[in-house]
XYZ file of C-alpha atoms in Angstrom:
554
model
C 2.472 11.205 -2.825
C -0.825 9.178 -1.457
C -1.199 7.403 -4.412
C -4.310 5.145 -4.576
C -4.541 1.319 -6.990
C -6.908 2.887 -10.570
C -9.309 -0.710 -10.445
C -8.895 -2.212 -6.915
C -8.462 1.113 -4.575
C -5.554 -0.332 -2.713
C -3.307 1.953 -1.463
C 0.503 2.478 -2.263
C 2.040 1.753 0.908
C 4.760 0.216 2.341
C 4.321 -2.864 3.958
C 6.280 -3.654 6.046
C 6.629 -7.097 7.749
C 9.797 -9.129 9.321
C 10.437 -12.536 7.799
C 13.241 -13.692 10.181
C 11.501 -12.358 13.801
C 8.042 -14.487 12.029
C 10.183 -17.450 11.243
C 11.881 -17.436 14.303
C 8.415 -17.349 16.872
C 6.830 -19.822 14.237
C 9.686 -22.538 15.325
C 9.155 -21.212 19.072
C 5.286 -22.545 18.667
C 6.573 -25.688 16.697
C 8.634 -26.022 19.892
C 5.805 -25.365 22.730
C 3.362 -27.511 20.557
C 5.610 -30.624 20.437
C 6.372 -29.977 24.334
C 2.847 -29.940 25.238
C 2.639 -32.545 23.033
C 5.103 -34.833 25.223
C 2.920 -32.792 28.169
C 0.510 -35.409 27.674
C 1.561 -38.645 26.502
C 2.704 -37.992 30.219
C -0.683 -37.875 31.461
C -1.570 -40.659 29.567
C 1.588 -42.598 31.219
C -0.150 -40.815 35.067
C -3.553 -42.140 34.050
C -2.384 -45.678 33.701
C -0.964 -45.942 37.152
C -1.200 -48.789 38.839
C -3.118 -49.535 42.548
C -5.417 -48.597 44.366
C -5.566 -46.101 46.920
C -7.025 -42.168 47.486
C -3.595 -40.740 46.043
C -3.122 -42.864 43.114
C -6.983 -41.750 42.449
C -5.760 -38.413 42.907
C -3.170 -38.938 40.305
C -5.357 -40.650 37.988
C -7.288 -37.600 37.997
C -5.247 -34.636 37.681
C -4.245 -36.982 34.967
C -7.083 -37.050 33.081
C -8.040 -33.780 33.538
C -4.443 -32.255 31.877
C -5.269 -34.971 29.015
C -8.265 -33.148 28.439
C -7.486 -29.461 28.493
C -4.390 -29.447 26.617
C -5.134 -30.861 22.874
C -6.751 -27.035 22.665
C -2.963 -25.510 24.029
C -1.884 -27.833 21.639
C -4.144 -27.023 18.705
C -3.762 -23.070 19.283
C 0.456 -23.607 19.573
C 0.562 -25.377 16.244
C -1.506 -22.955 14.957
C -0.059 -19.945 15.735
C 3.370 -21.203 14.160
C 1.370 -22.354 10.794
C -0.200 -18.781 9.800
C 3.127 -17.189 10.863
C 4.951 -19.428 8.656
C 2.417 -18.582 5.854
C 1.955 -15.955 6.607
C 5.735 -14.673 6.222
C 5.984 -17.153 2.907
C 3.299 -15.464 1.226
C 5.043 -11.595 2.633
C 8.062 -13.106 0.942
C 6.928 -13.699 -2.044
C 3.560 -10.660 -2.295
C 4.487 -7.769 -0.135
C 8.381 -7.879 -1.083
C 7.310 -6.727 -5.221
C 5.066 -4.652 -4.383
C 7.302 -2.431 -2.306
C 9.525 -3.330 -4.283
C 7.469 -1.502 -7.793
C 6.424 1.659 -5.103
C 9.425 4.124 -6.427
C 8.498 3.340 -10.236
C 5.103 4.261 -9.653
C 5.715 7.208 -7.910
C 7.879 8.274 -10.689
C 5.770 7.330 -13.702
C 2.368 8.666 -12.320
C 4.693 12.047 -11.251
C 5.627 11.520 -15.349
C 2.361 11.195 -16.364
C 1.150 13.745 -14.714
C 3.205 16.050 -16.147
C 2.155 15.016 -19.689
C -1.316 15.296 -18.402
C -1.150 18.810 -17.839
C 0.886 19.410 -21.428
C -2.614 17.343 -23.048
C -4.820 19.803 -20.724
C -3.005 22.694 -22.203
C -2.828 21.812 -25.243
C -6.608 21.453 -24.669
C -7.253 24.750 -24.606
C -4.635 25.929 -26.606
C -7.650 24.124 -29.638
C -10.382 24.304 -27.648
C -9.587 28.170 -27.406
C -8.173 28.199 -31.948
C -11.874 26.704 -32.603
C -13.684 29.464 -31.539
C -11.724 31.105 -34.558
C -11.336 31.611 -38.245
C -7.515 30.658 -38.859
C -7.664 27.472 -40.328
C -4.363 26.638 -39.839
C -4.139 27.688 -36.695
C -6.758 24.880 -35.938
C -4.968 22.440 -37.802
C -1.865 22.943 -36.200
C -3.114 22.785 -32.560
C -5.748 20.242 -32.825
C -2.225 17.959 -33.860
C -0.550 19.449 -31.425
C -3.463 17.500 -29.361
C -3.185 14.320 -31.005
C 0.389 14.345 -30.411
C 0.629 15.172 -26.840
C -1.674 12.708 -25.778
C -0.724 9.863 -27.744
C 2.015 10.724 -25.805
C 0.657 11.446 -22.002
C -1.058 8.097 -22.586
C 1.778 5.872 -23.850
C 2.401 7.540 -20.120
C -1.099 5.732 -18.853
C -0.342 2.391 -20.666
C 3.148 2.478 -18.914
C 2.033 2.727 -15.507
C -1.873 0.883 -15.742
C 0.966 -1.576 -16.290
C 2.612 -0.920 -12.876
C -0.684 -0.744 -11.296
C -1.351 -4.200 -12.567
C 1.767 -5.250 -11.223
C 1.466 -3.718 -7.865
C -2.139 -4.512 -7.566
C -1.433 -8.569 -8.114
C 1.267 -8.172 -5.289
C -1.154 -6.717 -2.678
C -4.487 -8.508 -3.675
C -2.073 -11.984 -3.276
C -0.261 -9.748 0.396
C -3.916 -8.598 1.373
C -5.515 -12.040 0.671
C -3.305 -14.086 2.422
C -3.245 -11.532 5.523
C -6.751 -11.378 5.466
C -7.024 -15.485 5.546
C -4.403 -14.849 8.564
C -6.973 -13.792 10.813
C -9.959 -16.012 9.618
C -7.289 -18.465 11.055
C -6.398 -16.731 14.133
C -10.068 -16.410 14.659
C -10.783 -20.050 14.072
C -14.527 -18.914 12.344
C -15.650 -15.980 15.901
C -17.204 -14.551 13.153
C -15.037 -12.073 13.845
C -13.971 -12.585 10.118
C -15.316 -14.712 7.615
C -15.113 -18.469 7.066
C -12.935 -20.388 4.689
C -15.778 -20.874 2.921
C -16.905 -17.188 2.520
C -13.593 -16.289 2.072
C -13.345 -19.509 -0.672
C -16.836 -17.826 -1.841
C -15.644 -14.560 -1.942
C -12.006 -14.897 -3.742
C -14.413 -16.647 -6.810
C -16.485 -13.758 -7.062
C -13.209 -10.931 -6.646
C -11.719 -13.151 -9.834
C -15.517 -13.843 -11.650
C -14.809 -12.415 -15.457
C -18.673 -11.141 -16.055
C -21.413 -10.485 -13.925
C -23.448 -13.762 -15.094
C -21.145 -15.881 -13.278
C -20.795 -14.037 -10.165
C -25.085 -14.327 -10.535
C -24.302 -17.713 -10.921
C -22.215 -18.639 -7.594
C -24.172 -16.087 -5.472
C -27.275 -17.698 -6.012
C -25.451 -21.170 -5.687
C -24.302 -20.531 -1.670
C -27.207 -19.098 -0.265
C -25.956 -20.343 3.568
C -23.199 -18.025 2.846
C -24.324 -15.192 1.327
C -25.037 -13.105 4.739
C -21.452 -13.798 6.145
C -21.037 -12.038 3.229
C -22.881 -8.730 3.138
C -21.785 -8.670 7.084
C -18.155 -8.488 6.532
C -18.287 -6.593 3.137
C -20.434 -4.938 2.929
C -18.864 -2.051 0.473
C -17.361 -5.577 -2.134
C -20.858 -6.339 -2.073
C -22.961 -3.898 -2.577
C -20.996 -2.580 -5.938
C -20.323 -6.416 -7.232
C -21.983 -6.637 -10.395
C -24.252 -9.765 -10.985
C -25.082 -9.844 -7.202
C -29.116 -9.662 -7.061
C -29.662 -5.427 -7.520
C -32.282 -6.220 -4.128
C -29.769 -7.340 -2.018
C -27.438 -4.198 -3.034
C -30.232 -2.083 -2.422
C -30.707 -2.458 0.838
C -26.828 -3.359 1.149
C -26.029 0.834 -0.049
C -29.007 1.776 1.699
C -27.419 1.068 5.043
C -23.681 2.053 4.623
C -24.820 5.023 3.846
C -26.773 6.136 6.846
C -23.983 5.275 8.708
C -21.797 6.857 6.764
C -24.032 10.130 7.187
C -23.639 9.614 11.257
C -20.032 9.763 11.205
C -19.210 12.280 8.168
C -17.847 15.343 9.264
C -19.159 18.912 7.352
C -17.554 19.370 4.073
C -17.999 18.406 0.474
C -17.176 15.332 0.900
C -20.778 15.333 3.292
C -22.638 17.209 1.248
C -22.331 14.747 -1.787
C -22.895 11.297 0.907
C -26.089 13.554 2.254
C -27.247 15.022 -1.690
C -27.044 11.145 -2.654
C -29.591 10.385 0.242
C -31.654 13.427 -0.978
C -32.146 11.669 -4.328
C -33.080 8.190 -2.149
C -35.947 9.011 0.796
C -37.806 12.257 -1.200
C -39.785 12.588 -3.389
C -39.963 9.416 -5.282
C -42.903 6.458 -4.429
C -41.787 3.415 -4.213
C -38.481 4.863 -3.574
C -35.719 4.720 -5.204
C -32.747 1.669 -5.056
C -29.675 1.869 -4.380
C -27.699 -0.125 -7.119
C -23.491 1.138 -6.482
C -21.947 3.577 -4.329
C -18.899 4.048 -3.623
C -17.705 6.688 -1.123
C -14.229 7.520 -1.870
C -12.958 4.794 -5.169
C -12.758 8.211 -7.642
C -12.568 12.116 -6.840
C -16.119 12.074 -7.033
C -19.130 10.465 -5.084
C -20.840 7.339 -7.367
C -23.739 6.312 -6.898
C -26.611 4.529 -9.599
C -29.916 4.420 -8.243
C -32.758 2.231 -10.453
C -36.806 3.542 -10.164
C -38.792 1.524 -11.198
C -38.274 -2.847 -10.549
C -35.138 -3.832 -12.064
C -35.711 -7.327 -11.904
C -39.581 -7.351 -13.196
C -38.726 -4.899 -16.000
C -39.538 -4.995 -19.636
C -38.093 -2.363 -20.285
C -34.845 -0.472 -18.812
C -33.483 2.285 -19.398
C -30.652 4.025 -18.004
C -30.028 8.229 -18.121
C -25.850 8.715 -18.785
C -24.248 12.287 -17.517
C -21.928 14.433 -18.991
C -19.982 16.533 -18.530
C -19.541 18.501 -14.881
C -22.171 16.072 -14.448
C -22.020 15.228 -10.525
C -24.495 12.933 -7.344
C -25.077 16.493 -6.618
C -27.403 16.322 -9.611
C -29.275 12.765 -8.617
C -32.656 14.298 -7.378
C -33.066 15.826 -10.558
C -31.805 13.876 -12.669
C -34.482 11.420 -10.681
C -37.732 13.118 -11.233
C -36.207 12.617 -15.462
C -36.671 8.747 -14.781
C -39.501 8.860 -13.151
C -41.586 10.666 -14.949
C -39.943 8.598 -17.838
C -41.096 5.719 -16.220
C -44.271 7.157 -16.810
C -44.087 8.104 -19.845
C -43.224 4.192 -21.032
C -45.716 3.232 -18.837
C -45.912 -0.116 -17.150
C -42.795 -2.049 -16.804
C -40.046 0.567 -18.099
C -37.529 0.978 -14.980
C -35.588 3.445 -15.629
C -31.889 3.926 -13.757
C -29.934 6.832 -13.169
C -25.873 5.741 -13.373
C -23.684 7.700 -11.847
C -21.489 5.694 -12.140
C -17.638 7.525 -13.042
C -15.715 10.809 -12.619
C -17.573 12.633 -15.163
C -15.078 15.456 -16.313
C -14.955 19.507 -16.515
C -14.467 21.710 -19.572
C -10.642 21.217 -19.357
C -10.717 17.722 -18.375
C -13.502 17.304 -21.798
C -11.065 16.763 -25.208
C -9.523 13.729 -23.635
C -10.776 10.483 -23.564
C -9.442 9.600 -20.020
C -13.123 10.142 -17.834
C -14.873 7.822 -20.625
C -12.139 5.150 -20.998
C -12.791 4.342 -17.347
C -16.329 5.429 -17.008
C -16.511 2.978 -20.370
C -15.352 0.265 -17.677
C -17.696 0.500 -15.188
C -20.794 1.125 -18.052
C -19.815 -2.108 -19.393
C -19.414 -4.806 -16.853
C -23.844 -2.534 -15.319
C -25.129 -2.992 -18.648
C -23.758 -6.821 -18.777
C -25.003 -7.358 -14.929
C -28.417 -5.925 -16.356
C -28.035 -8.921 -19.111
C -27.644 -11.547 -16.910
C -30.457 -10.425 -14.531
C -32.815 -9.584 -16.919
C -32.188 -11.596 -20.175
C -35.869 -10.737 -21.484
C -36.114 -7.077 -20.963
C -35.179 -4.842 -23.698
C -32.229 -2.373 -22.684
C -32.389 1.932 -23.625
C -28.646 3.453 -22.846
C -30.093 7.555 -22.586
C -26.361 9.569 -22.733
C -25.944 13.103 -22.961
C -23.768 15.168 -24.231
C -19.843 13.758 -23.196
C -22.331 10.606 -20.993
C -23.069 9.403 -24.381
C -19.017 9.173 -25.696
C -18.473 6.679 -22.408
C -21.040 5.320 -23.484
C -20.394 4.934 -26.772
C -17.349 3.225 -26.050
C -18.642 0.520 -23.222
C -21.821 -0.064 -26.234
C -19.423 -0.823 -29.316
C -16.572 -2.491 -27.541
C -18.434 -4.790 -28.022
C -19.646 -6.414 -31.664
C -23.003 -7.404 -29.995
C -23.496 -3.473 -28.277
C -23.861 -5.809 -24.730
C -27.142 -7.050 -25.826
C -28.282 -2.434 -25.417
C -31.720 -2.670 -27.973
C -31.240 1.111 -28.551
C -28.398 3.912 -27.548
C -29.874 7.642 -28.077
C -27.079 9.932 -28.108
C -28.701 13.784 -27.237
C -26.551 16.172 -27.267
C -23.480 13.944 -28.075
C -19.794 15.081 -27.204
C -18.985 12.825 -30.158
C -18.009 9.405 -30.380
C -14.686 8.205 -29.699
C -12.226 7.908 -33.067
C -12.212 4.532 -32.869
C -12.902 1.577 -36.183
C -13.731 -0.508 -34.165
C -16.000 1.546 -31.495
C -17.709 3.007 -34.856
C -18.120 -0.677 -36.906
C -20.076 -1.975 -34.023
C -22.823 1.105 -33.854
C -22.360 1.409 -37.616
C -23.074 -2.841 -38.327
C -26.837 -2.655 -39.060
C -27.404 -4.556 -35.509
C -28.567 -4.263 -32.089
C -28.571 -1.414 -30.214
C -29.754 1.025 -32.884
C -28.703 4.348 -32.661
C -30.110 7.475 -32.050
C -29.225 10.762 -31.703
C -29.999 15.290 -32.195
C -28.231 17.738 -31.372
C -30.041 20.919 -30.650
C -30.581 23.868 -33.366
C -28.782 25.767 -30.585
C -26.092 23.517 -29.056
C -23.215 25.497 -29.523
C -21.209 23.256 -26.828
C -21.639 19.685 -28.468
C -20.132 20.703 -31.595
C -16.936 22.895 -30.651
C -16.614 19.756 -28.181
C -15.954 17.228 -30.649
C -13.411 20.313 -32.965
C -11.370 20.186 -30.210
C -11.802 17.043 -28.899
C -9.208 15.154 -31.402
C -9.860 11.270 -29.446
C -13.509 11.533 -30.068
C -14.979 14.318 -33.000
C -17.276 12.078 -34.579
C -20.803 13.214 -35.441
C -23.228 10.358 -34.797
C -25.890 12.255 -36.402
C -23.503 10.958 -39.141
C -23.554 7.118 -38.879
C -24.648 5.060 -41.381
C -27.925 3.348 -39.358
C -28.694 5.935 -37.337
C -32.171 7.571 -35.716
C -31.896 11.166 -36.286
C -34.639 13.181 -34.571
C -35.284 16.865 -33.768
C -35.420 18.580 -30.431
C -36.524 22.076 -31.747
C -39.573 22.282 -31.151
C -42.327 20.115 -32.712
C -46.128 19.101 -31.304
C -46.561 15.859 -30.495
C -49.406 13.141 -31.839
C -52.321 15.275 -30.700
C -50.948 18.261 -31.836
C -49.779 19.762 -28.896
C -46.964 22.516 -28.791
C -43.202 20.902 -27.240
C -40.910 22.866 -26.360
C -37.155 22.666 -28.172
C -33.550 22.392 -25.984
C -33.207 25.719 -26.272
C -29.327 25.146 -24.993
C -26.946 21.873 -23.875
C -28.243 21.168 -20.307
C -29.731 17.599 -20.066
C -32.099 19.349 -17.317
C -34.756 22.269 -16.916
C -36.570 24.370 -18.806
C -34.844 24.385 -23.319
C -32.925 21.203 -22.028
C -32.331 17.658 -23.827
C -34.334 15.563 -21.369
C -36.708 18.659 -19.594
C -40.103 16.691 -19.531
C -42.364 17.354 -22.160
C -40.159 18.471 -24.234
C -39.636 17.561 -27.824
C -36.762 15.503 -26.956
C -38.209 13.445 -23.801
C -41.399 13.296 -26.113
C -39.225 11.210 -28.976
C -37.073 9.553 -26.152
C -40.426 7.732 -24.648
C -41.615 7.320 -28.824
C -38.510 5.407 -29.289
C -38.235 3.229 -26.429
C -42.121 2.571 -26.889
C -42.097 2.265 -29.984
C -38.564 2.684 -32.508
C -38.907 5.789 -33.756
C -38.963 8.973 -33.024
C -42.644 10.380 -32.429
C -41.636 14.079 -34.198
C -41.341 15.380 -37.991
C -37.850 16.155 -38.546
C -38.048 19.449 -39.713
C -42.364 19.651 -39.155
C -45.177 21.241 -37.620
C -44.042 23.434 -34.938
C -39.755 22.930 -35.459
C -37.901 26.421 -35.088
C -33.812 26.781 -36.507
C -31.526 27.965 -34.161
C -28.216 30.084 -35.338
C -26.727 26.174 -36.036
C -28.276 25.504 -39.055
C -28.527 23.225 -41.375
C -25.906 24.988 -43.685
C -23.343 26.610 -40.738
C -22.555 22.447 -39.412
C -23.936 19.144 -41.318
C -20.924 19.084 -43.173
C -20.049 15.538 -44.711
C -16.659 13.739 -44.779
C -16.139 9.907 -43.838
C -17.090 10.781 -39.753
C -18.241 14.246 -40.279
C -15.238 14.662 -37.502
C -15.896 18.413 -37.154
C -19.325 19.778 -37.109
C -19.658 22.878 -36.900
């Protein structure tokens, strides 16, 4: 079984080492250093030999040369002895406990996988039942999903705790290993100097992007060393300036494409490169890029200058989204910047593994994605404290964004949260309260009369059945066709898609028009049910059910 830790990407591998052998060699090098010290003492003594003449002068010269050469050898022997002993101690303290956890993690992962499959089966059964008319079967299958997800999530919590322990031990061992290499390199540049290594440790231990930004700014002399030695870290560390990350990530992507063989992974990398280099003027910035830290290649492209923007917009994709769609999402981002005008910058954020149809009823993808989105949004606030921050999320992306933004009472500094075709918000009292308490962010939502997918998604998902359109304080806007301020017709969203004709974020559509108006003025630009509005299959009488959270919207 080949596993990697969820947060730091450490491989689940047995760390090899023999502390007894390392201690032996450490003692041996210590003895060598002592013997060389004795030799140096003798050389000094020879240098002080009394007398005159050619022979005495030659001995003094040789003794002087030897005494001058020995300190380097003594220091090297002492270095080897110290490094070996320190690494041996670290191996005992960290690597051995990490090794002891491997069997437990593999067993816990197998159990969670089994329960995850069971939860998926229960979800498929619930989704199938939702299309029928048997309310009893719908209730029973929803109850079965809830129970299956609860058992699975408990197993996931147990697995996560084991992974947390493993990452702590593995990380401490890895740091000790890196420190040993750094000491042996002697500051040659092959690995980090002590100062840069300490800064890297502080950056990784930072509790917020704001702290990362401060540490980075306070150590300009060490920045290039970190970039050269750890580009993957620098390029994805929230709080590092966007332009630094963009340069590092673009270089990494270009290097990977030079060596990556044909196949699905290369196709994803090529899709990111195409979005990065084609069409847009100026070119977007690749502000995050992780080619192998998740099941999908993840990336985020920023269109416009985040460092000077007064409106920072973030597009969050939903179910079945991946970087193959980056170019199309980028076109929507550019159109949004044009719509909003000067000072607008828009990020296309593919920073998480989006779910497929079978995974959509569950919350696991949203939980993983919310952590990454939360960190990104905190970085936006840390680096652009005066900008308005707008999140536009589609489908399951709104589930992920709601979990991230609603995790804190201040909404992570988000100004406007705009949900289009939402798959439902999490049924979490804290999240619901934070998104409907009247404070920032202001919540906006739309769902097309012809969007059955979002409604079925809410109705078959015990973890995210909350309808954003029904939350207190939410501003609901139309996406079913209307007219703009000049009286020109705006096409309707005719399904669940985010992009393309009849989609929510298609430039020129009513939904897209209203998103732009919300960002600029704080209010939608068309009247609910006004001129040009059409009525689809899921009309108000069919789906606008009133209950506490509108848990089922159809």
